[in-house]
XYZ file of C-alpha atoms in Angstrom:
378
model
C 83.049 -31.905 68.740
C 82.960 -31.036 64.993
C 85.431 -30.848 62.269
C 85.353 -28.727 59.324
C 88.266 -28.330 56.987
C 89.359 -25.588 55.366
C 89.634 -26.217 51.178
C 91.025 -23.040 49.317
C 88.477 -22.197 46.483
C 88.157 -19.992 43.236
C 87.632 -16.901 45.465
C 90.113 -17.055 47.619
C 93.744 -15.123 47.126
C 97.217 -15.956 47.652
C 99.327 -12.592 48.098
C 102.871 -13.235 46.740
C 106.425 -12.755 48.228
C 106.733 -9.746 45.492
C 103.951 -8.026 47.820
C 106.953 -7.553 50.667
C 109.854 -6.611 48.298
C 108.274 -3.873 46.935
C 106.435 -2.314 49.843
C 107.671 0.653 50.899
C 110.278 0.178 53.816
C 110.191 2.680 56.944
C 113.494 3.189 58.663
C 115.306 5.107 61.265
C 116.739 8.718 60.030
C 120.026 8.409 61.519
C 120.242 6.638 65.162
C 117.385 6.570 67.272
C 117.044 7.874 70.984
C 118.089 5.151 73.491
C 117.261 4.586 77.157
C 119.794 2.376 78.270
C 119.291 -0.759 80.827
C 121.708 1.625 83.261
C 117.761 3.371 83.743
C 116.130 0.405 85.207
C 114.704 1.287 88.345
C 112.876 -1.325 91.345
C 110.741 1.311 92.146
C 107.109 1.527 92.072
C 106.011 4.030 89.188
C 103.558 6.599 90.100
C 102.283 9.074 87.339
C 98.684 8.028 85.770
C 100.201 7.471 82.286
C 99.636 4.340 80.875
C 102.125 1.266 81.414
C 103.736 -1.233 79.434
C 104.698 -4.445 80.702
C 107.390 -6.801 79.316
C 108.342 -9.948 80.024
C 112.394 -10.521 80.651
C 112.257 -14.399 79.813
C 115.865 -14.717 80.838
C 116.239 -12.266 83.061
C 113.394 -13.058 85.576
C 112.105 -9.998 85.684
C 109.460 -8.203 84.176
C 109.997 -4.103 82.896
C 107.380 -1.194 83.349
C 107.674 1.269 81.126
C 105.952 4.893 80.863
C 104.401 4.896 77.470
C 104.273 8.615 77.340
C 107.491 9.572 78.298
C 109.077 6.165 76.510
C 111.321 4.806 79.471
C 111.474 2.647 82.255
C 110.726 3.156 85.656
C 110.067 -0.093 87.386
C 111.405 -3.740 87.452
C 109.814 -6.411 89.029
C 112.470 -9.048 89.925
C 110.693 -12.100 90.395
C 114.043 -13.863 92.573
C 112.858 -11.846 94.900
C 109.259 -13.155 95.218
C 110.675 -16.101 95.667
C 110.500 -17.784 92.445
C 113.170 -19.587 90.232
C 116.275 -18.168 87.819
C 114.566 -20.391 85.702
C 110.916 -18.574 85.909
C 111.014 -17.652 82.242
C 108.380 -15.083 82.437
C 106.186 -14.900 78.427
C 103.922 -12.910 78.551
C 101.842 -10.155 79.806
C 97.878 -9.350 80.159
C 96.830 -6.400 81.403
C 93.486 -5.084 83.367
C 91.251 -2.361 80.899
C 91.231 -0.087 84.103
C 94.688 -1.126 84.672
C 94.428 -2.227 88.066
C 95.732 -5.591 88.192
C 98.415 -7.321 85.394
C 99.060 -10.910 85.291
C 102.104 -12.915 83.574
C 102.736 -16.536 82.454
C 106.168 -18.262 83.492
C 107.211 -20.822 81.690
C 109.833 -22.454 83.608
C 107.409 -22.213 87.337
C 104.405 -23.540 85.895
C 102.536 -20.749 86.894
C 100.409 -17.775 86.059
C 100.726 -14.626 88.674
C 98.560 -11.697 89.572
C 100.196 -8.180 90.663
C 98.397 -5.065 91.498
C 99.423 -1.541 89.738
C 101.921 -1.100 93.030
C 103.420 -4.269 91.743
C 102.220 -6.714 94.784
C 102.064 -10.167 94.130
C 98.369 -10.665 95.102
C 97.375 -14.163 93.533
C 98.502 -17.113 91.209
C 97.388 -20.146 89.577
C 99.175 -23.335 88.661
C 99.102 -24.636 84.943
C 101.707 -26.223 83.094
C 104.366 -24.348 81.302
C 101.930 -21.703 80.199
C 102.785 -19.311 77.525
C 100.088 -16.562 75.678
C 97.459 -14.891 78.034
C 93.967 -13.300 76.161
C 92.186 -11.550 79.121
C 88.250 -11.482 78.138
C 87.706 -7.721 78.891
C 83.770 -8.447 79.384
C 84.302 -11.022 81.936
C 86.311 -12.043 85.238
C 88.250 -15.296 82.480
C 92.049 -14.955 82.031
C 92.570 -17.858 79.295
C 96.162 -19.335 79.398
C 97.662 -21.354 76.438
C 100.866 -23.692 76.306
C 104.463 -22.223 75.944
C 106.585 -23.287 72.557
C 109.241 -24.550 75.029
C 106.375 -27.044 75.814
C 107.188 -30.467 74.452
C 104.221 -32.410 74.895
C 101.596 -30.584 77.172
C 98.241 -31.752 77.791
C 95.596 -30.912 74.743
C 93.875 -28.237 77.132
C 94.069 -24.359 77.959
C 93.257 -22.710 80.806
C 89.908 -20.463 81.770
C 91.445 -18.611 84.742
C 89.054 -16.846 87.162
C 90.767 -13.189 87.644
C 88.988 -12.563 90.974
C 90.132 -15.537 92.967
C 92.822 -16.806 90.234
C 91.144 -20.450 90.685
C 91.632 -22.656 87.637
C 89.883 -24.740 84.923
C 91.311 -26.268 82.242
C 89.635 -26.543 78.674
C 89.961 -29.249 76.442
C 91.025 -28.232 72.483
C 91.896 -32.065 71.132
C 94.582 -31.450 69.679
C 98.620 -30.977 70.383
C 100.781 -28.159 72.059
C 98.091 -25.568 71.883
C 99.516 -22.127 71.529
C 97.830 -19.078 69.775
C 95.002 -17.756 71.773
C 92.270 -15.466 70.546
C 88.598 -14.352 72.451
C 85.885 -12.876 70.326
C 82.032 -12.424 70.722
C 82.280 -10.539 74.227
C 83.949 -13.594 75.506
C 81.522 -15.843 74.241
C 84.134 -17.683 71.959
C 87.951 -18.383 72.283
C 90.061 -19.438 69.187
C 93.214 -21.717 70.284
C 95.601 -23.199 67.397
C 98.039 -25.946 67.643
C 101.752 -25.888 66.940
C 102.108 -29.824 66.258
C 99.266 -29.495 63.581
C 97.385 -27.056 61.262
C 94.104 -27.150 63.909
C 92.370 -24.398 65.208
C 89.755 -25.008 68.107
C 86.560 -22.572 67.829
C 85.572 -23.195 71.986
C 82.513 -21.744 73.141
C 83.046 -20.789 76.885
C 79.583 -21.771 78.041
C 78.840 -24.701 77.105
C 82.806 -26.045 76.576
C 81.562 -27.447 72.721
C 84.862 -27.023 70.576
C 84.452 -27.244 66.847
C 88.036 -28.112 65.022
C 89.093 -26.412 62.028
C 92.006 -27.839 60.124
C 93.916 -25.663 57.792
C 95.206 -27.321 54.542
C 98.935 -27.138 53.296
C 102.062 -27.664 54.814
C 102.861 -27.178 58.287
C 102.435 -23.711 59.521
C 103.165 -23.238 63.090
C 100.405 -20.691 64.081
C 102.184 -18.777 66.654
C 99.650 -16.247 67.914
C 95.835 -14.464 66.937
C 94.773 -11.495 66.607
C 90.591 -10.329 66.483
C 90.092 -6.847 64.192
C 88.732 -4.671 66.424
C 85.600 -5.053 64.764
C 85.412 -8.674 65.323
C 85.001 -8.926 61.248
C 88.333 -10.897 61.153
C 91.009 -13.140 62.767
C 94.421 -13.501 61.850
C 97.276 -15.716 62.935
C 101.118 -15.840 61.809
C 102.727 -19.642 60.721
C 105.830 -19.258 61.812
C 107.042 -21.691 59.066
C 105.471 -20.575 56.108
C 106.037 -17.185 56.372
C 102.507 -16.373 56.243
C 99.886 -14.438 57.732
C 96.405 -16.064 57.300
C 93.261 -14.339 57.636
C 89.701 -16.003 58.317
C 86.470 -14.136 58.641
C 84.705 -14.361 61.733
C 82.342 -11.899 61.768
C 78.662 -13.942 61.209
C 79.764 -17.629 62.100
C 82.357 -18.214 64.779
C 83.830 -20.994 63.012
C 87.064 -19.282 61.074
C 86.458 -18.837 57.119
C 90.060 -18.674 55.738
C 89.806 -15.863 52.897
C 93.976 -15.608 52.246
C 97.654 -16.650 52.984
C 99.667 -13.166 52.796
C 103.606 -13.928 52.011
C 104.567 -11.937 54.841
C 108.741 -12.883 55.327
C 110.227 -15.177 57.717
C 108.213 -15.967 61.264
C 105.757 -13.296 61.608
C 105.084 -13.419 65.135
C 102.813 -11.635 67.507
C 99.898 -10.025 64.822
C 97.904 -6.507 66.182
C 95.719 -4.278 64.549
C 95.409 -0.835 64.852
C 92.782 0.919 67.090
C 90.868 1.692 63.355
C 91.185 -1.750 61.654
C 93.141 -0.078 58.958
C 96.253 -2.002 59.327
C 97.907 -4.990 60.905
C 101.109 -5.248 62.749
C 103.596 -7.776 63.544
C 107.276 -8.346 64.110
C 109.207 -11.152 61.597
C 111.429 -13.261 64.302
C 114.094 -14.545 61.697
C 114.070 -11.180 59.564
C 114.309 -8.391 62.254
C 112.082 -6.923 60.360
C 108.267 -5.143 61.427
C 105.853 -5.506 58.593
C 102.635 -3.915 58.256
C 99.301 -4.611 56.181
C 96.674 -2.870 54.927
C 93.820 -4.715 56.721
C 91.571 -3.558 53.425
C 93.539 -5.278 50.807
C 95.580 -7.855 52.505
C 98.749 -6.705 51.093
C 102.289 -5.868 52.404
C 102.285 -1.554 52.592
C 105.619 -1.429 54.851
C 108.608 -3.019 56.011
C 110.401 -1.562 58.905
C 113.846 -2.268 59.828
C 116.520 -0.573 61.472
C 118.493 -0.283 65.095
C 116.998 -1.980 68.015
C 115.104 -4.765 66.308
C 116.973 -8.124 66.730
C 114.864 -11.247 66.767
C 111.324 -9.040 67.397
C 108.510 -10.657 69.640
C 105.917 -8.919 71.095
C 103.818 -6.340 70.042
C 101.852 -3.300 71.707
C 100.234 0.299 70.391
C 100.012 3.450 72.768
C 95.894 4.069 73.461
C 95.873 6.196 70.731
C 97.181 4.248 68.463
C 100.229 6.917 67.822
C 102.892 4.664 68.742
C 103.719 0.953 68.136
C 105.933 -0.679 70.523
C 108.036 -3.989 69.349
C 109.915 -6.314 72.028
C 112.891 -8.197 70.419
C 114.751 -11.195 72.264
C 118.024 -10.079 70.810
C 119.660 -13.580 72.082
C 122.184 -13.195 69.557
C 123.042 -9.751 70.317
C 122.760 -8.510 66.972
C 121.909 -5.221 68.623
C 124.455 -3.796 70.506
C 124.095 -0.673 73.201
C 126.715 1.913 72.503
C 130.149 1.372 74.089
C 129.436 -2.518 74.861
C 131.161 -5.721 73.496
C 129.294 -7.836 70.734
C 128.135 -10.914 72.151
C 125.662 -12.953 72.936
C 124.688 -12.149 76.663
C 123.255 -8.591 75.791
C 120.034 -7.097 77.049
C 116.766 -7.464 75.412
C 115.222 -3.963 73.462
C 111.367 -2.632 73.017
C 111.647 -0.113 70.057
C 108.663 2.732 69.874
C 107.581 3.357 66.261
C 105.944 5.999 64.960
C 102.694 4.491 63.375
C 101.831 7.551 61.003
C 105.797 7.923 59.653
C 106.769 4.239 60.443
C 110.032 5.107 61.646
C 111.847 3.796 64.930
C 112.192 7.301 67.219
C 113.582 5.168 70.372
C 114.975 2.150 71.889
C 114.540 1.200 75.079
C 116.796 -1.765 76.481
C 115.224 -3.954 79.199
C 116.166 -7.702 80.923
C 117.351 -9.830 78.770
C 115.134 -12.284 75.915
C 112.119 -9.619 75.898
C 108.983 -11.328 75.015
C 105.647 -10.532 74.935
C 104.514 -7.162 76.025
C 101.082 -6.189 77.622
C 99.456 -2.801 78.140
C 95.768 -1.635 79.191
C 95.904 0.940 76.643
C 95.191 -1.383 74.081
C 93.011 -4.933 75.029
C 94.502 -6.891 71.875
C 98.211 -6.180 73.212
């Protein structure tokens, strides 16, 4: 194992907090379509268009959506298969070809396999497991360690998709959480929440090289690889910044800057072109966006629909951006319901080229992360 640290020099840039106040702001023009939770359906969706999967961490149950014609049209209700109220399913990983998806719960200690029907066809046991990065070039699922995790072990999980057998990775370090795979699979990134660590693993031979990240205490929630594999970025959730490392001639992360970003910029994604990065801001409901050239703040979208934002997924063309919000203290509320606490969760569809919300879609309840095959970093 080897340690390098991370020492900000001469050359590297600190974007300021005046970056995101004077971006320009996208917004809804008026209200924004709605498909209601009154949709959800426990059927099995047929048409070929691509699927979007998101995970109901309260509800138990995990939503299907249509990405072209924006609603739902399946629910998987995990009671049913026999598992607990208390599943908490987190998040979602989806098949290129879209034949098989898989999903972490939390709360069951487990990581399942469904086919496109929606059959429960494997799973794997791992200990409150939360992000999944499925290595598109191989049969590895990787697994990482849930938030609600208070002391896990100091591994992740290499997951074989075929047979869903388990191995479990050692990272050294505490609660690892933000999970990234570069190189063709040849490399997975893992960073800690206890401790500003990141693990560069290399799959074959299991060597981990730790990189620690100076300055106070960010949090690094979750990863995301340019599609290039130039760059990795990762949101602290407590510093309210997005940092970005290059990647692309040494696997071990080069941190290059610490973008001021606004309050708990959670799951990061980059546009099919590289041009600009995505994320929702937990404590702001708030989507930002960055020019992946500059490293600066060009929009901040608000607007109905996004209450405590999560996940993050883009349409295969890139078109359409698709935000998951818990909404746990129902600051949005569906037309003609009561205020209060116990409503549903929302995924609102943004327009990438106007960055405007056009719909929101309500689904269970505490909607986390979202997966899709239409895009492999979603």
């Amino acid at each position: 194992m080897n340690l390098r640290i991370f020492r900000p020099l001469a050359f590297f840039w600190l974007i300021g907090a005046a970056a995101c106040a004077s971006a320009s702001a996208g917004s809804t023009a008026g209200s924004p379509a709605v498909t209601t939770s009154q949709e959800l359906s426990s059927s099995i969706p047929e048409a070929p268009a691509p699927w979007l999967y998101v995970a109901n961490q309260v509800s138990a149950t995990v939503s299907i959506i249509d990405m072209e014609a924006d609603r739902v049209v399946a629910t998987v209700d995990l009671q049913a298969l026999g598992f607990s109220s208390n599943a908490k399913p987190h998040h979602v990983a989806v098949e290129p070809d879209g034949s098989f998806w898989y999903v972490s719960l939390i709360g069951d200690s487990r990581v399942l396999k469904f086919s496109r029907d929606n059959e429960l066809v494997g799973q794997a046991e791992f200990t409150a497991p939360g992000m999944l990065v499925l290595d598109p070039s191989s049969d590895r699922l990787f697994v990482g360690r849930s938030m609600m995790a208070v002391n896990p072990p100091q591994r992740i999980g290499s997951i074989d998709r075929t047979n869903m057998t388990i191995e479990e990775l050692d990272v050294f370090f505490a609660r690892p959480h933000a999970l990234a795979v570069a190189y063709e699979g040849a490399t997975v990134y893992s960073a800690s929440l206890a401790e500003n660590s990141i693990a560069t693993l290399d799959v074959d031979s299991e060597d981990v090289e730790l990189s620690r990240v100076e300055g106070p205490p960010h949090a690094l929630v979750q990863f995301a690889v340019s599609p290039d594999g130039r760059w990795l970025v990762a949101g602290g959730e407590l510093t309210g910044q997005m940092l970005v490392f290059a990647i692309g001639d040494d696997p071990a992360p080069d941190f290059r800057a610490a973008i001021d970003v606004g309050p708990a910029p959670w799951h990061p994604m980059f546009s099919p072109d590289g041009a600009t990065l995505w994320f929702g801001n937990r404590l702001a409901n708030t989507v930002t966006v960055v020019d992946a050239q500059s490293w600066t703040v060009a929009s901040v979208i608000a607007g109905d629909g996004l209450a405590e934002p999560h996940g993050i997924a883009m349409s295969p063309d890139g078109s359409k951006v698709y935000v998951s919000s818990r909404n746990l203290k129902g600051e949005y509320v569906p037309e003609g319901s009561v205020a209060g606490p116990e409503q549903n969760g929302t995924v609102v569809v943004i327009d990438a080229a106007t960055r405007r919300i056009e719909k929101v879609i309500e689904v269970g309840r505490y909607a986390a992360g979202l997966g899709t095959a239409a895009h492999p970093q979603s």
